[in-house]
Coordinates of C-alpha atoms and ligand atoms in Angstrom, one line a residue:
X1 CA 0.0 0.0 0.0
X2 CA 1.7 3.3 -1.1
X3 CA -0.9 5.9 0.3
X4 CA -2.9 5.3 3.6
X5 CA -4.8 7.0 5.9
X6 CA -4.1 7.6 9.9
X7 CA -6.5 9.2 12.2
X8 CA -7.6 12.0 10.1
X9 CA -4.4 12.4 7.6
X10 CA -3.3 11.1 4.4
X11 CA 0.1 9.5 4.2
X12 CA 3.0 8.3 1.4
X13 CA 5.1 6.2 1.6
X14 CA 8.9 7.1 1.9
X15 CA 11.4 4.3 3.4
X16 CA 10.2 0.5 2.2
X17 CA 10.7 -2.2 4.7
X18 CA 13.6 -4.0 2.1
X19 CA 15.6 -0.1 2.6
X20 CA 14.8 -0.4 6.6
X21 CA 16.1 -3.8 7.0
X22 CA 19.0 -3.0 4.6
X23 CA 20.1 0.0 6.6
X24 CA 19.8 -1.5 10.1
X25 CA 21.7 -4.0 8.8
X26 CA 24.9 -1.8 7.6
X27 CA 24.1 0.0 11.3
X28 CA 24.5 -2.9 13.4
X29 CA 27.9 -4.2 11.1
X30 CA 29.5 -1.0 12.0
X31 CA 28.2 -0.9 15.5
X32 CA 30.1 -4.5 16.3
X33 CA 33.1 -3.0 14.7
X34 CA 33.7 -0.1 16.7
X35 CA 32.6 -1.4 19.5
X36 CA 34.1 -4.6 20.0
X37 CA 35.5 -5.5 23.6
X38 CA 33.5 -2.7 25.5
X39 CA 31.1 -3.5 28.2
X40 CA 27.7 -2.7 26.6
X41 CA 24.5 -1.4 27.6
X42 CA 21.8 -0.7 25.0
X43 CA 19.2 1.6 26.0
X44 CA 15.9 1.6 23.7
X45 CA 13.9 4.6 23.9
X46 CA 10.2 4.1 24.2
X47 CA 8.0 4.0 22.9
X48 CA 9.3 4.9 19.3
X49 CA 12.7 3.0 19.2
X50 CA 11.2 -0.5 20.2
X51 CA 10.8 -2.0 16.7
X52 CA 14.3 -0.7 15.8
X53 CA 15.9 -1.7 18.9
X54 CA 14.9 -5.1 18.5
X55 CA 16.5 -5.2 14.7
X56 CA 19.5 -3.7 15.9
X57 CA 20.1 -5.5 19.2
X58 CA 19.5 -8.9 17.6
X59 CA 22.2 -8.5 15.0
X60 CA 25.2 -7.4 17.8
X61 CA 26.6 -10.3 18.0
X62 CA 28.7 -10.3 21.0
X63 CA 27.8 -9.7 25.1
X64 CA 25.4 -6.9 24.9
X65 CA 22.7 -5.5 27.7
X66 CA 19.4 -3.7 26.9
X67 CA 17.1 -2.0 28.8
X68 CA 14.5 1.0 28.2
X69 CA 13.6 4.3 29.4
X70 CA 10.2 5.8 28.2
X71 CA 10.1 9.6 27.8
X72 CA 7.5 11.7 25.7
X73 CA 8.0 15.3 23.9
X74 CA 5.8 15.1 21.3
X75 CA 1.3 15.8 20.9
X76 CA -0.5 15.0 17.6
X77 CA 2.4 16.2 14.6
X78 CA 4.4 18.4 17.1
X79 CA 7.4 18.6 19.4
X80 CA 6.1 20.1 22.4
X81 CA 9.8 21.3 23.5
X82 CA 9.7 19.1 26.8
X83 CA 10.5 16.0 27.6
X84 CA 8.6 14.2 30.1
X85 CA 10.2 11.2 31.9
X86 CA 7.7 8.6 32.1
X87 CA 9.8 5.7 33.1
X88 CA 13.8 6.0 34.8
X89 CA 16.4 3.8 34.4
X90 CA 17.1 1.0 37.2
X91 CA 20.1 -0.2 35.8
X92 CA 23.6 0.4 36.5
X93 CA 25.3 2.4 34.1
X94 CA 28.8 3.3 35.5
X95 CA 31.8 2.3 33.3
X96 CA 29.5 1.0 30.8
X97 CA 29.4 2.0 27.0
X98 CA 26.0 2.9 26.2
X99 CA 24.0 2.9 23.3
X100 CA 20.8 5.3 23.2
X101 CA 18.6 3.9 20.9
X102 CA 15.8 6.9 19.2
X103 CA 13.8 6.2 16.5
X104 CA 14.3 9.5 14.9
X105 CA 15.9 12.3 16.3
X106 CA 14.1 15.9 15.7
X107 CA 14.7 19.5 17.8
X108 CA 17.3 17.3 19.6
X109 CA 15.6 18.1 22.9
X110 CA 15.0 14.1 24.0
X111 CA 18.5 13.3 23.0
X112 CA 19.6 16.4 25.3
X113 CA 18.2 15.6 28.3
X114 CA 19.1 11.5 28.1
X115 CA 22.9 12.8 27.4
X116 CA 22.7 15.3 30.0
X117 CA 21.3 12.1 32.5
X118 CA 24.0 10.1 31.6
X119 CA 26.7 12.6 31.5
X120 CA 26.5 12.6 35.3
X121 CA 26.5 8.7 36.4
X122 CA 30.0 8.3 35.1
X123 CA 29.6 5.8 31.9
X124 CA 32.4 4.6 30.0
X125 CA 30.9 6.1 26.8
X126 CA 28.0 7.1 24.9
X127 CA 26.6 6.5 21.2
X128 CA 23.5 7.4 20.0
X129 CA 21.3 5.2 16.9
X130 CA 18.4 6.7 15.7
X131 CA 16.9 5.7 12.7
X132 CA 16.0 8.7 11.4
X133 CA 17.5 12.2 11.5
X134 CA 15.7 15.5 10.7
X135 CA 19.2 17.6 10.4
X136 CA 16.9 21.0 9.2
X137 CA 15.2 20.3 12.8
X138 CA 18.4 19.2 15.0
X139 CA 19.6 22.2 17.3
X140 CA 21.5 19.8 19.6
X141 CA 25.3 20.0 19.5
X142 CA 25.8 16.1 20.0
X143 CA 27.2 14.7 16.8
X144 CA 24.8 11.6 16.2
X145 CA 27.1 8.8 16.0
X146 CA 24.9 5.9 13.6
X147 CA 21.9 7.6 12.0
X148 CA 19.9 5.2 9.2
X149 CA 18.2 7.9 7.5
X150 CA 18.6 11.6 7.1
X151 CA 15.3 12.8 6.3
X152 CA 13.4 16.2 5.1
X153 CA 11.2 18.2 8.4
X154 CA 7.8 16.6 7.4
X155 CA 6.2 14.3 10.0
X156 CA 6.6 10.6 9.6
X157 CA 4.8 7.7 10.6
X158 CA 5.7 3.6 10.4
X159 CA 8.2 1.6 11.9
X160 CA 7.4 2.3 15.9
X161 CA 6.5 6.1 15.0
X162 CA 3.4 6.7 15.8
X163 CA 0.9 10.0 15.1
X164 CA -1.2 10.0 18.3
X165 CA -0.8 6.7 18.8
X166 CA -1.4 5.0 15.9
X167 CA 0.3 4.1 13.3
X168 CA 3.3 2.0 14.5
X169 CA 2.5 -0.8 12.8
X170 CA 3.1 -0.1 9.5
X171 CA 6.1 -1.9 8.3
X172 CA 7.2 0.8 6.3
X173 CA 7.8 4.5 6.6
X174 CA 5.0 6.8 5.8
X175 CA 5.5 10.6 5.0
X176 CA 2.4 12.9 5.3
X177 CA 0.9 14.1 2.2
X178 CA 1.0 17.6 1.4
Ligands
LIG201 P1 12.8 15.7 19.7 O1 13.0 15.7 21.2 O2 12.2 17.0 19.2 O3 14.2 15.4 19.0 O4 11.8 14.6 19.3 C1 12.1 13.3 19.4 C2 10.8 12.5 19.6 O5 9.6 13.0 19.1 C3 11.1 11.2 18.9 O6 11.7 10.2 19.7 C4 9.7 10.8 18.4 O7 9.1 10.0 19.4 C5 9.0 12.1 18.3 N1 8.9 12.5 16.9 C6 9.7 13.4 16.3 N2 9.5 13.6 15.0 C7 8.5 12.7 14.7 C8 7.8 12.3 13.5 O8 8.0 12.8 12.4 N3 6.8 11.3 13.6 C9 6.6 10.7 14.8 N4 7.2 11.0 16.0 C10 8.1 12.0 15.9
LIG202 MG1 10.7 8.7 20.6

């Protein structure tokens, strides 16, 4: 199905499931390369990144963690400019390499605030994998390290994105129609 339909709005679609696969892929070869031998701790962002996170986790092929923090910035098709923090992290992080997992990274402003968190629990590391990347939209200074898409500033749905809560399912990614 190339166009569909979501709560009220008309969508196209953009990235097929064969180009998602592909990419995560490439993503998780270069992930086990460069970080081979570190003591890792995934952590999936929720509830966007859980369909990603799964790809990606289950193609690192050595000794890997993963755990989840849920946090929420966006209503409907907009950034609201917080970040609420819905769920904390009850793992230990200290001296590990970690990996935050986002399924798209817009104004930055999520990304901020989980960098900020970890900054001050002494990790080993951090990374950051998002799937998509909206670099007319990024204000953050953090230089995303494994992005799978740079994409235009038009909302998206498909792949764990959702627009108010629907829409997740879709095994591809949808763009809205103008
Ligand atoms: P940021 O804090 O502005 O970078 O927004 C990041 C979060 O907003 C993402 O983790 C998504 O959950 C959500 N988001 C941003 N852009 C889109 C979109 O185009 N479609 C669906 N959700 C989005
Ligand atoms: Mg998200």
């Amino acid at each position: 199905m190339d166009k569909i339909k979501v709560h009220d709005k008309f969508f196209n679609v953009f990235i097929s499931e064969e180009m998602i696969a592909s990419r995560i892929d490439e993503l998780s070869k270069q992930i086990n390369d460069d970080l081979a031998g570190k003591d890792l701790l995934f952590i999936g962002i929720l509830n966007g990144s859980f369909l990603f996170a799964a790809d990606l986790f289950r193609k690192i092929d050595m000794d890997a963690r993963i755990s989840f923090l849920k946090l929420s910035s966006y209503e409907g098709t907009e950034s609201t400019g917080f970040v609420r923090r819905l769920i904390g992290l009850n793992e230990s992080v200290k001296g590990k390499t970690v990996v935050v997992i986002e399924d798209i990274v817009d104004t930055g402003k999520t990304l901020e605030g989980i960098i900020t968190d970890l900054r001050d629990k002494e990790v080993e590391g951090i990374r950051v994998a998002t799937l998509l990347l909206k670099p007319e939209a990024y204000k953050g200074d953090y230089k995303v390290d494994y992005v799978g898409f740079e994409i235009p500033n038009n909302f998206v749905v498909g792949f764990g994105l959702d627009y108010n809560g629907l829409g997740r399912n879709l095994r591809s990614i949808y763009t809205l129609s103008k």
